[in-house]
Amino acid sequence: TMRPHRGVAPGPPLFGAGSGAARSGGGNLRGVVGERIKQTLQLAAVAVLLGVVVVQWARFPQRYKDLETEWEVLEKEATQLAADRSLAEGSIYADEWSDPENWSALKQIQSREVEPLPSFTEDPERAYAQESVSSVDFTVGKQIAKGDKFAVLTPPKILHGARKIVHGHTWEQAGKMARTVRGGGGAQATTPPPLAKSAETFLKTDPATDAIEDDPRQLVSIEQEGQRWAMHRGTGVATYTLLDADGGVFSTVQIPAVTVDGTPLLGFESNSASLPGVTTLHASGVQLSVEPLSPRALSLTWQVLDNSARVFVVRLRDNSTGGIFGGGERFNGVNQRGNVLPMKSIDELGSKPARSYKPVPFVMSTGAGYGIWADSFVEGEFDLKASHPHVVQLTYTETRLRLVLVGGPLLAQILSEYTRLAGRPRVPPKWVLAPWKGRDVHKNRAEVLADVEQSRAHRLPASVLLIDSPWQTGYNDLTLNEEQFTEADAMFARVAALGFHVCFWVTPFINRRNVVDMHGIQPWASKTFGPAQKMGALVKSATTGRPQVVKWWKGEGGRVDFTNPEAVEWWHQQLNLTRRWGGRAFKADDGEGGWFQPGAEFADGASLADMRNRYSTLYSKAMLEYVDKYLSGDGAVLMRSAFGNSARSLVWAGDNDASFHPTNGLPTVIAAGLSAAMSGIFLWGHDVGGYLGAATKPCFVRWAQFGAFSLVMNQFGQSNKGPWDYDAEALDIYRTFAKLHMQLFPYLYSLTHEAVHQGIPPLRPMALAFQHDPKATTREMQYMLGPSILVFPIYSQAATHRCYIPHRHAEAAKPSPDGQLREDKWIDFWTGELVPGGAELELQVPLNRIPIYVQPGSVMELLPPEVDTLLTAEELLGGSLDPSVTPLGIARVLQVWPGGSSFVRSSVGASDLLPAQSGGNSQLLSTVELIKARLQAPQLGGRGLSRLKIELQRSRQVTLHLLWCAVEGNVVQLTSDAGGFVPQQIKCLRTKDDLNRQVTACVLPNLMGKVQVEWAGLQT
């Protein structure tokens, strides 16, 4: 529509019949002609406008290309600036950027506003480059602030932030200046006053000074088999040295004097009243206790003697160039070197950067081979070489700060020892490792039944139905809303008959006022609020003595005070109401401590500073205690929040976009899972398809493929879509990967045992699994699932995907003594092709696959593909299983991937290498595949093993050496589809192996294809 300019009366209609005068016949010819001319001009104007649109449209591809080129330029500039930062030492970097022309160029970079192109928003690396460009001013400002020498050229906004960390940045430069001054270099007069002050501090606390050598009597030290700690009493400077197996030094971490409220702790004196095995010293009103915890760990505890809260700053000089891993579930990446991590559990709906639902105050250094754990609930800060390229800095405001140093040198050793000290999760029930099905809202009975009926109709395996909010009559009265779910008894009976346990959503809020987001919910107080207030079960306000009521997304309420044992028992009684409906699991939401307001008062007298992080640990503990007490341990808790070692339940990754977006989509969730694994959070999962919004078909499929190779595969999201709501191709792909996840159950279950007993995560980042391979350690978006499966999740819609195949072991690429290269190949999971370690692959990956490779020599225990649920009829609370559903049985499949030294991971958590009994026959050693199956009756429903299928995954002739735990007299029938194989009956003989168990041995020479092993009533 051609709109008139403001204030001008509208003209005649574009295609009208002329003016009123002309229509009435009272006008003259001039008026008619004038009208026609105006109409013609208007038509011409429209034509010109359309022409402009067409021209602009034609130019769009070129504009798109221009934007693409501009983006590449920005990326290169950002990369160069990042490189400059890493090379910066002393004032060199500051001198370079002090030139006003450089600042002008920098501002030009910052002023560019390029709209992110659709193809690039899916690429995290390009998004990171853009972020680097936008934040480079602060980076430069921090470097310039290294002595305020160039402060006059630094924009005030940048300088304000830079000065906050000037002490950390002056450390390197101050050390250089200090040594110059000490050596009489004549530089003292030209040293800027702030830098001279830092140099003076450096002289007192620099580990490179001669203080320890000058007076060894000032040295206090503790040495054990794998570690040595030493400190100079006068300077407060300490070292932590890691020793190798021969007693040699692997690496040394220098710990300058700890500062308390900005003052270094100097001049330590010994305490005579130290406890046995504990070295105690004191200085400036602070007591330091040093206690060896194991040959790999020792603790350092600073206690303020007057019990006042002080600001502790602990620095570790780590000159290594490797990565730093851990710090909790983080969405910004796996390697946290160069980041500042707040140790604060926070609920973040959108882009999360370095924030976390599950912070863990523990990190590991690959280069220096140590870990450090801050055993504190206070919201501290880990500066991981962000402020200084060689300094890890921890800042805490505490009355008592306890740090634990853990030695390696391998990350697996550090992580195992940390989790041994801090705590590990429990082995979950088997059924939680099957796929889950849920939706953000089940509006009614029909939608509940649709999820379970459709899952079975489409042969989609699953064992858990998740019912999120709303489902109660009030938040949180744990009473089923029977207006929402009519005929509830029959509904839940059908859910059980189809092989599902039910998981109910809960939060610790007890509402005084409810959001009415479903019919059947009352707007006033939940029926649990009055009793909870009366018995003191809610966190109180110190000013009023009544419950501290806060606003949250479901209304207004108080939170259960889990420091009060009576409140915990009351909470258990409320949870127990769900047993009527088959409740076996809880999705425990909203445990983050940020909801508390100043003045919150807790029953045990805990401070708010502690409880902001501690609350989630008490929440989790109370939920798991309910499972033990009321469900005999056969229940599960899925939590969003955690802190430190509290992640002993299942956890999920929180609220993420249903997209490939690099700031809150699938790429960030992959990073979150792998960073969690490096922090001791092992039983981890995520919402398949993403939570916020509706996933496209490619996004849903790629997310499902990642979910299949995660521990918890939960198909859930705001869109309420099921796999059947996409097209037939997406449904078929989902079915393939859901079945694969179900088949992997015995393998996954063994990995949970390994996590619990050895402290090694199921999802293993490259830096953990292949620390010996420098290239592998930098690949953050690929991982090992257990020891056997190499996974490359696809997290964008790019046409090709880069995959790096790691070297399987440190000596892989080096010739053996006979001049031959050692075996270093992987087997393609889909094709069986061999791929060499160290290969850089550029792959075009079809939608129905992701790259997966298997280590040769792997033997994986699997389920048959027809299993629908990990429940048995006996586990369904007395219900009857629908005959169309195939439950967990006693059949197993062993997949053998020939090569190397084979072993099996069984459902009892066995992990053993069986030495070959070859009688010195070296030729036999190179071809024998060894399988050791510890499949014991109590772990298989109490009925023994009736059938075991062994699949040789490549058509290669091998000799199979089977050893079975068996009872004398049983007969084993062996058949095979291999050509020329003669069926055999083998009678079990009584023999003994090195573990004093009865075994049966048989050798099947020259076997190709598959072998089926069957027996009846075998006692195992």
CSV table of N, CA and C in Angstrom, one decimal, residues 660-784:
chain,number,residue,atom,x,y,z
A,660,PHE,N,21.2,-26.5,17.1
A,660,PHE,CA,22.6,-26.7,17.0
A,660,PHE,C,23.4,-25.5,17.5
A,661,HIS,N,22.7,-24.5,18.1
A,661,HIS,CA,23.3,-23.2,18.5
A,661,HIS,C,24.5,-23.4,19.4
A,662,PRO,N,25.6,-22.7,19.1
A,662,PRO,CA,26.9,-22.9,19.8
A,662,PRO,C,26.9,-22.3,21.2
A,663,THR,N,25.9,-21.6,21.6
A,663,THR,CA,25.9,-21.0,22.9
A,663,THR,C,24.9,-21.7,23.9
A,664,ASN,N,23.9,-22.5,23.4
A,664,ASN,CA,23.1,-23.1,24.3
A,664,ASN,C,22.4,-24.4,23.7
A,665,GLY,N,23.0,-24.8,22.6
A,665,GLY,CA,22.4,-26.0,21.9
A,665,GLY,C,23.2,-27.2,22.1
A,666,LEU,N,23.0,-28.2,21.2
A,666,LEU,CA,23.7,-29.5,21.3
A,666,LEU,C,25.2,-29.4,21.5
A,667,PRO,N,25.9,-28.5,20.8
A,667,PRO,CA,27.4,-28.5,21.1
A,667,PRO,C,27.7,-28.3,22.5
A,668,THR,N,27.0,-27.4,23.2
A,668,THR,CA,27.3,-27.0,24.6
A,668,THR,C,26.9,-28.2,25.5
A,669,VAL,N,25.9,-29.0,25.1
A,669,VAL,CA,25.5,-30.1,25.9
A,669,VAL,C,26.6,-31.2,25.9
A,670,ILE,N,27.2,-31.4,24.7
A,670,ILE,CA,28.3,-32.4,24.6
A,670,ILE,C,29.4,-31.9,25.5
A,671,ALA,N,29.8,-30.7,25.4
A,671,ALA,CA,30.8,-30.1,26.3
A,671,ALA,C,30.5,-30.3,27.8
A,672,ALA,N,29.2,-30.1,28.1
A,672,ALA,CA,28.8,-30.2,29.5
A,672,ALA,C,29.0,-31.6,30.0
A,673,GLY,N,28.6,-32.6,29.2
A,673,GLY,CA,28.8,-34.0,29.6
A,673,GLY,C,30.2,-34.4,29.8
A,674,LEU,N,31.1,-34.0,28.9
A,674,LEU,CA,32.5,-34.3,29.0
A,674,LEU,C,33.2,-33.6,30.1
A,675,SER,N,32.9,-32.3,30.3
A,675,SER,CA,33.5,-31.6,31.4
A,675,SER,C,33.0,-32.1,32.8
A,676,ALA,N,31.7,-32.6,32.8
A,676,ALA,CA,31.2,-33.2,34.0
A,676,ALA,C,32.0,-34.5,34.3
A,677,ALA,N,32.3,-35.3,33.3
A,677,ALA,CA,33.0,-36.5,33.5
A,677,ALA,C,34.4,-36.2,34.1
A,678,MET,N,35.0,-35.2,33.6
A,678,MET,CA,36.4,-34.8,34.2
A,678,MET,C,36.3,-34.2,35.6
A,679,SER,N,35.1,-34.1,36.1
A,679,SER,CA,34.9,-33.5,37.5
A,679,SER,C,34.4,-34.5,38.5
A,680,GLY,N,34.2,-35.8,38.1
A,680,GLY,CA,33.7,-36.8,39.0
A,680,GLY,C,32.2,-36.9,38.9
A,681,ILE,N,31.5,-36.3,38.0
A,681,ILE,CA,30.1,-36.4,37.8
A,681,ILE,C,29.9,-37.5,36.7
A,682,PHE,N,29.5,-38.7,37.1
A,682,PHE,CA,29.6,-39.8,36.2
A,682,PHE,C,28.2,-40.3,35.6
A,683,LEU,N,27.2,-40.2,36.4
A,683,LEU,CA,25.9,-40.7,36.0
A,683,LEU,C,25.1,-39.6,35.3
A,684,TRP,N,25.5,-39.3,34.1
A,684,TRP,CA,25.0,-38.0,33.5
A,684,TRP,C,24.2,-38.3,32.2
A,685,GLY,N,23.1,-37.5,32.0
A,685,GLY,CA,22.3,-37.6,30.8
A,685,GLY,C,21.8,-36.2,30.4
A,686,HIS,N,20.9,-36.2,29.4
A,686,HIS,CA,20.4,-34.9,28.9
A,686,HIS,C,19.1,-35.2,28.2
A,687,ASP,N,18.4,-34.1,27.9
A,687,ASP,CA,17.1,-34.1,27.2
A,687,ASP,C,17.4,-34.4,25.7
A,688,VAL,N,17.1,-35.5,25.2
A,688,VAL,CA,17.3,-35.8,23.8
A,688,VAL,C,16.3,-35.0,23.0
A,689,GLY,N,16.9,-34.2,22.1
A,689,GLY,CA,16.2,-33.2,21.3
A,689,GLY,C,16.2,-31.8,21.8
A,690,GLY,N,16.8,-31.6,23.0
A,690,GLY,CA,16.8,-30.3,23.6
A,690,GLY,C,15.5,-30.0,24.3
A,691,TYR,N,15.6,-29.1,25.3
A,691,TYR,CA,14.4,-28.7,26.1
A,691,TYR,C,13.6,-27.5,25.5
A,692,LEU,N,14.3,-26.4,25.2
A,692,LEU,CA,13.7,-25.2,24.9
A,692,LEU,C,13.4,-25.1,23.4
A,693,GLY,N,12.1,-25.0,23.1
A,693,GLY,CA,11.7,-24.9,21.7
A,693,GLY,C,11.5,-26.3,21.1
A,694,ALA,N,11.4,-26.3,19.7
A,694,ALA,CA,11.1,-27.6,19.0
A,694,ALA,C,12.3,-27.9,18.1
A,695,ALA,N,12.9,-29.0,18.2
A,695,ALA,CA,14.0,-29.4,17.4
A,695,ALA,C,13.6,-29.7,16.0
A,696,THR,N,14.4,-29.3,15.0
A,696,THR,CA,14.2,-29.7,13.6
A,696,THR,C,14.5,-31.2,13.5
A,697,LYS,N,14.1,-31.8,12.4
A,697,LYS,CA,14.4,-33.2,12.2
A,697,LYS,C,15.9,-33.5,12.3
A,698,PRO,N,16.8,-32.8,11.6
A,698,PRO,CA,18.2,-33.1,11.8
A,698,PRO,C,18.7,-33.0,13.2
A,699,CYS,N,18.3,-32.0,13.9
A,699,CYS,CA,18.7,-31.7,15.3
A,699,CYS,C,18.3,-32.9,16.2
A,700,PHE,N,17.0,-33.2,16.0
A,700,PHE,CA,16.5,-34.3,16.8
A,700,PHE,C,17.2,-35.6,16.6
A,701,VAL,N,17.5,-35.9,15.4
A,701,VAL,CA,18.2,-37.2,15.0
A,701,VAL,C,19.6,-37.2,15.6
A,702,ARG,N,20.3,-36.1,15.4
A,702,ARG,CA,21.7,-36.0,15.9
A,702,ARG,C,21.8,-36.1,17.4
A,703,TRP,N,20.8,-35.4,18.0
A,703,TRP,CA,20.7,-35.5,19.5
A,703,TRP,C,20.5,-36.9,20.0
A,704,ALA,N,19.6,-37.6,19.3
A,704,ALA,CA,19.2,-39.0,19.7
A,704,ALA,C,20.5,-39.9,19.5
A,705,GLN,N,21.3,-39.6,18.5
A,705,GLN,CA,22.5,-40.4,18.3
A,705,GLN,C,23.5,-40.2,19.4
A,706,PHE,N,23.6,-39.0,19.9
A,706,PHE,CA,24.5,-38.7,21.0
A,706,PHE,C,23.9,-39.3,22.3
A,707,GLY,N,22.5,-39.3,22.4
A,707,GLY,CA,21.9,-39.9,23.6
A,707,GLY,C,22.1,-41.4,23.6
A,708,ALA,N,22.2,-42.0,22.5
A,708,ALA,CA,22.4,-43.5,22.5
A,708,ALA,C,23.7,-43.9,23.1
A,709,PHE,N,24.7,-43.0,23.0
A,709,PHE,CA,26.0,-43.2,23.6
A,709,PHE,C,26.3,-42.4,24.8
A,710,SER,N,25.2,-42.0,25.5
A,710,SER,CA,25.3,-41.4,26.8
A,710,SER,C,24.7,-42.4,27.8
A,711,LEU,N,24.9,-42.2,29.1
A,711,LEU,CA,24.5,-43.1,30.1
A,711,LEU,C,22.9,-43.1,30.2
A,712,VAL,N,22.4,-41.9,30.3
A,712,VAL,CA,20.9,-41.7,30.4
A,712,VAL,C,20.4,-41.1,29.1
A,713,MET,N,19.5,-41.8,28.5
A,713,MET,CA,18.9,-41.4,27.2
A,713,MET,C,17.5,-41.0,27.4
A,714,ASN,N,17.2,-39.7,27.6
A,714,ASN,CA,15.8,-39.3,28.0
A,714,ASN,C,15.2,-38.4,26.9
A,715,GLN,N,14.3,-38.9,26.1
A,715,GLN,CA,13.6,-38.2,25.1
A,715,GLN,C,12.5,-37.3,25.7
A,716,PHE,N,12.8,-36.0,25.7
A,716,PHE,CA,12.0,-35.1,26.5
A,716,PHE,C,12.2,-33.7,26.0
A,717,GLY,N,11.1,-32.8,26.0
A,717,GLY,CA,11.3,-31.4,25.6
A,717,GLY,C,10.0,-30.6,25.7
A,718,GLN,N,10.1,-29.3,25.6
A,718,GLN,CA,9.0,-28.4,25.7
A,718,GLN,C,8.0,-28.7,24.5
A,719,SER,N,8.5,-29.1,23.4
A,719,SER,CA,7.6,-29.3,22.2
A,719,SER,C,6.7,-30.5,22.4
A,720,ASN,N,6.9,-31.3,23.4
A,720,ASN,CA,6.1,-32.5,23.7
A,720,ASN,C,6.0,-33.5,22.6
A,721,LYS,N,7.0,-33.4,21.6
A,721,LYS,CA,7.0,-34.3,20.5
A,721,LYS,C,7.6,-35.7,20.9
A,722,GLY,N,7.1,-36.7,20.2
A,722,GLY,CA,7.7,-38.0,20.3
A,722,GLY,C,8.4,-38.3,19.0
A,723,PRO,N,9.2,-39.4,19.0
A,723,PRO,CA,9.9,-39.7,17.7
A,723,PRO,C,8.9,-39.9,16.6
A,724,TRP,N,7.7,-40.4,16.9
A,724,TRP,CA,6.7,-40.6,15.8
A,724,TRP,C,6.0,-39.4,15.3
A,725,ASP,N,6.3,-38.2,15.9
A,725,ASP,CA,5.8,-37.0,15.4
A,725,ASP,C,6.7,-36.4,14.3
A,726,TYR,N,7.8,-37.0,14.1
A,726,TYR,CA,8.7,-36.6,12.9
A,726,TYR,C,8.3,-37.5,11.7
A,727,ASP,N,9.0,-37.5,10.7
A,727,ASP,CA,8.7,-38.4,9.6
A,727,ASP,C,9.2,-39.8,9.8
A,728,ALA,N,8.9,-40.7,8.8
A,728,ALA,CA,9.2,-42.1,8.9
A,728,ALA,C,10.7,-42.3,9.0
A,729,GLU,N,11.5,-41.5,8.3
A,729,GLU,CA,13.0,-41.7,8.4
A,729,GLU,C,13.5,-41.4,9.8
A,730,ALA,N,13.1,-40.2,10.3
A,730,ALA,CA,13.5,-39.9,11.7
A,730,ALA,C,13.1,-40.9,12.7
A,731,LEU,N,11.9,-41.5,12.6
A,731,LEU,CA,11.4,-42.5,13.5
A,731,LEU,C,12.3,-43.7,13.4
A,732,ASP,N,12.6,-44.1,12.2
A,732,ASP,CA,13.5,-45.3,11.9
A,732,ASP,C,14.9,-45.1,12.5
A,733,ILE,N,15.4,-43.9,12.3
A,733,ILE,CA,16.8,-43.7,12.9
A,733,ILE,C,16.7,-43.7,14.4
A,734,TYR,N,15.7,-43.1,15.0
A,734,TYR,CA,15.6,-43.1,16.4
A,734,TYR,C,15.5,-44.5,16.9
A,735,ARG,N,14.7,-45.3,16.3
A,735,ARG,CA,14.5,-46.7,16.7
A,735,ARG,C,15.9,-47.5,16.7
A,736,THR,N,16.6,-47.2,15.6
A,736,THR,CA,17.9,-47.9,15.5
A,736,THR,C,18.8,-47.6,16.6
A,737,PHE,N,18.9,-46.3,17.0
A,737,PHE,CA,19.8,-45.9,18.0
A,737,PHE,C,19.3,-46.2,19.4
A,738,ALA,N,18.0,-46.1,19.6
A,738,ALA,CA,17.4,-46.5,20.9
A,738,ALA,C,17.6,-48.0,21.2
A,739,LYS,N,17.5,-48.8,20.1
A,739,LYS,CA,17.7,-50.2,20.3
A,739,LYS,C,19.2,-50.5,20.6
A,740,LEU,N,20.1,-49.7,19.9
A,740,LEU,CA,21.5,-49.9,20.2
A,740,LEU,C,21.9,-49.5,21.6
A,741,HIS,N,21.2,-48.4,22.1
A,741,HIS,CA,21.4,-48.0,23.5
A,741,HIS,C,21.0,-49.2,24.4
A,742,MET,N,19.8,-49.7,24.1
A,742,MET,CA,19.3,-50.8,25.0
A,742,MET,C,20.2,-52.1,24.9
A,743,GLN,N,20.7,-52.4,23.7
A,743,GLN,CA,21.6,-53.5,23.6
A,743,GLN,C,22.9,-53.3,24.4
A,744,LEU,N,23.3,-52.1,24.5
A,744,LEU,CA,24.6,-51.8,25.2
A,744,LEU,C,24.4,-51.8,26.7
A,745,PHE,N,23.2,-52.1,27.2
A,745,PHE,CA,23.0,-52.1,28.6
A,745,PHE,C,24.0,-52.9,29.4
A,746,PRO,N,24.3,-54.1,29.2
A,746,PRO,CA,25.3,-54.8,30.0
A,746,PRO,C,26.7,-54.1,30.0
A,747,TYR,N,27.1,-53.5,28.9
A,747,TYR,CA,28.3,-52.8,28.8
A,747,TYR,C,28.2,-51.5,29.6
A,748,LEU,N,27.1,-50.8,29.4
A,748,LEU,CA,26.9,-49.5,30.2
A,748,LEU,C,26.9,-49.8,31.7
A,749,TYR,N,26.2,-50.9,32.1
A,749,TYR,CA,26.0,-51.2,33.5
A,749,TYR,C,27.4,-51.6,34.1
A,750,SER,N,28.3,-52.2,33.3
A,750,SER,CA,29.6,-52.5,33.8
A,750,SER,C,30.4,-51.2,34.0
A,751,LEU,N,30.1,-50.2,33.1
A,751,LEU,CA,30.8,-48.9,33.3
A,751,LEU,C,30.4,-48.2,34.5
A,752,THR,N,29.1,-48.4,35.0
A,752,THR,CA,28.7,-47.7,36.2
A,752,THR,C,29.4,-48.4,37.4
A,753,HIS,N,29.7,-49.7,37.3
A,753,HIS,CA,30.4,-50.3,38.4
A,753,HIS,C,31.9,-49.8,38.4
A,754,GLU,N,32.4,-49.6,37.2
A,754,GLU,CA,33.8,-49.1,37.2
A,754,GLU,C,33.9,-47.7,37.7
A,755,ALA,N,32.9,-46.9,37.4
A,755,ALA,CA,32.8,-45.5,38.0
A,755,ALA,C,32.8,-45.6,39.5
A,756,VAL,N,31.9,-46.4,40.0
A,756,VAL,CA,31.7,-46.5,41.5
A,756,VAL,C,33.0,-47.0,42.2
A,757,HIS,N,33.6,-48.1,41.6
A,757,HIS,CA,34.7,-48.7,42.3
A,757,HIS,C,36.1,-48.2,41.9
A,758,GLN,N,36.2,-47.6,40.8
A,758,GLN,CA,37.5,-47.2,40.3
A,758,GLN,C,37.6,-45.7,40.1
A,759,GLY,N,36.4,-45.0,40.0
A,759,GLY,CA,36.5,-43.6,39.8
A,759,GLY,C,36.8,-43.2,38.4
A,760,ILE,N,36.4,-44.0,37.4
A,760,ILE,CA,36.7,-43.7,36.0
A,760,ILE,C,35.3,-43.5,35.3
A,761,PRO,N,35.1,-42.4,34.6
A,761,PRO,CA,33.7,-42.1,34.1
A,761,PRO,C,33.4,-43.0,32.9
A,762,PRO,N,32.1,-43.2,32.6
A,762,PRO,CA,31.7,-43.9,31.4
A,762,PRO,C,32.0,-43.1,30.2
A,763,LEU,N,31.7,-41.8,30.1
A,763,LEU,CA,32.1,-40.9,29.0
A,763,LEU,C,33.5,-40.4,29.3
A,764,ARG,N,34.5,-40.7,28.4
A,764,ARG,CA,35.9,-40.4,28.7
A,764,ARG,C,36.4,-39.4,27.6
A,765,PRO,N,36.6,-38.2,27.9
A,765,PRO,CA,37.2,-37.2,27.0
A,765,PRO,C,38.5,-37.7,26.5
A,766,MET,N,38.9,-37.2,25.4
A,766,MET,CA,40.2,-37.6,24.8
A,766,MET,C,41.4,-37.4,25.7
A,767,ALA,N,41.4,-36.3,26.4
A,767,ALA,CA,42.5,-36.0,27.3
A,767,ALA,C,42.6,-37.0,28.4
A,768,LEU,N,41.5,-37.6,28.8
A,768,LEU,CA,41.5,-38.6,29.8
A,768,LEU,C,41.9,-40.0,29.2
A,769,ALA,N,41.4,-40.3,28.1
A,769,ALA,CA,41.6,-41.7,27.5
A,769,ALA,C,42.9,-41.8,26.8
A,770,PHE,N,43.4,-40.7,26.2
A,770,PHE,CA,44.6,-40.7,25.4
A,770,PHE,C,45.5,-39.5,25.7
A,771,GLN,N,45.9,-39.4,27.0
A,771,GLN,CA,46.7,-38.4,27.4
A,771,GLN,C,48.1,-38.4,26.7
A,772,HIS,N,48.5,-39.6,26.2
A,772,HIS,CA,49.8,-39.7,25.6
A,772,HIS,C,49.8,-39.1,24.1
A,773,ASP,N,48.6,-38.8,23.6
A,773,ASP,CA,48.5,-38.3,22.2
A,773,ASP,C,48.2,-36.8,22.2
A,774,PRO,N,49.2,-36.0,22.0
A,774,PRO,CA,48.9,-34.5,22.1
A,774,PRO,C,47.8,-34.0,21.2
A,775,LYS,N,47.6,-34.6,20.0
A,775,LYS,CA,46.5,-34.1,19.1
A,775,LYS,C,45.2,-34.5,19.7
A,776,ALA,N,45.1,-35.7,20.3
A,776,ALA,CA,43.8,-36.2,20.8
A,776,ALA,C,43.4,-35.3,21.9
A,777,THR,N,44.3,-34.8,22.8
A,777,THR,CA,43.9,-34.1,24.0
A,777,THR,C,43.2,-32.7,23.6
A,778,THR,N,43.4,-32.3,22.4
A,778,THR,CA,42.8,-31.0,22.0
A,778,THR,C,41.5,-31.2,21.3
A,779,ARG,N,41.0,-32.4,21.1
A,779,ARG,CA,39.8,-32.7,20.4
A,779,ARG,C,38.7,-32.9,21.5
A,780,GLU,N,37.9,-31.8,21.7
A,780,GLU,CA,36.9,-31.8,22.8
A,780,GLU,C,35.6,-32.3,22.4
A,781,MET,N,35.3,-32.5,21.1
A,781,MET,CA,33.9,-32.9,20.8
A,781,MET,C,33.9,-34.4,20.3
A,782,GLN,N,34.8,-35.2,20.8
A,782,GLN,CA,34.8,-36.6,20.5
A,782,GLN,C,35.2,-37.3,21.9
A,783,TYR,N,34.8,-38.5,22.1
A,783,TYR,CA,35.1,-39.2,23.4
A,783,TYR,C,35.0,-40.7,23.2
A,784,MET,N,35.5,-41.3,24.3
A,784,MET,CA,35.4,-42.8,24.4
A,784,MET,C,34.2,-43.1,25.3
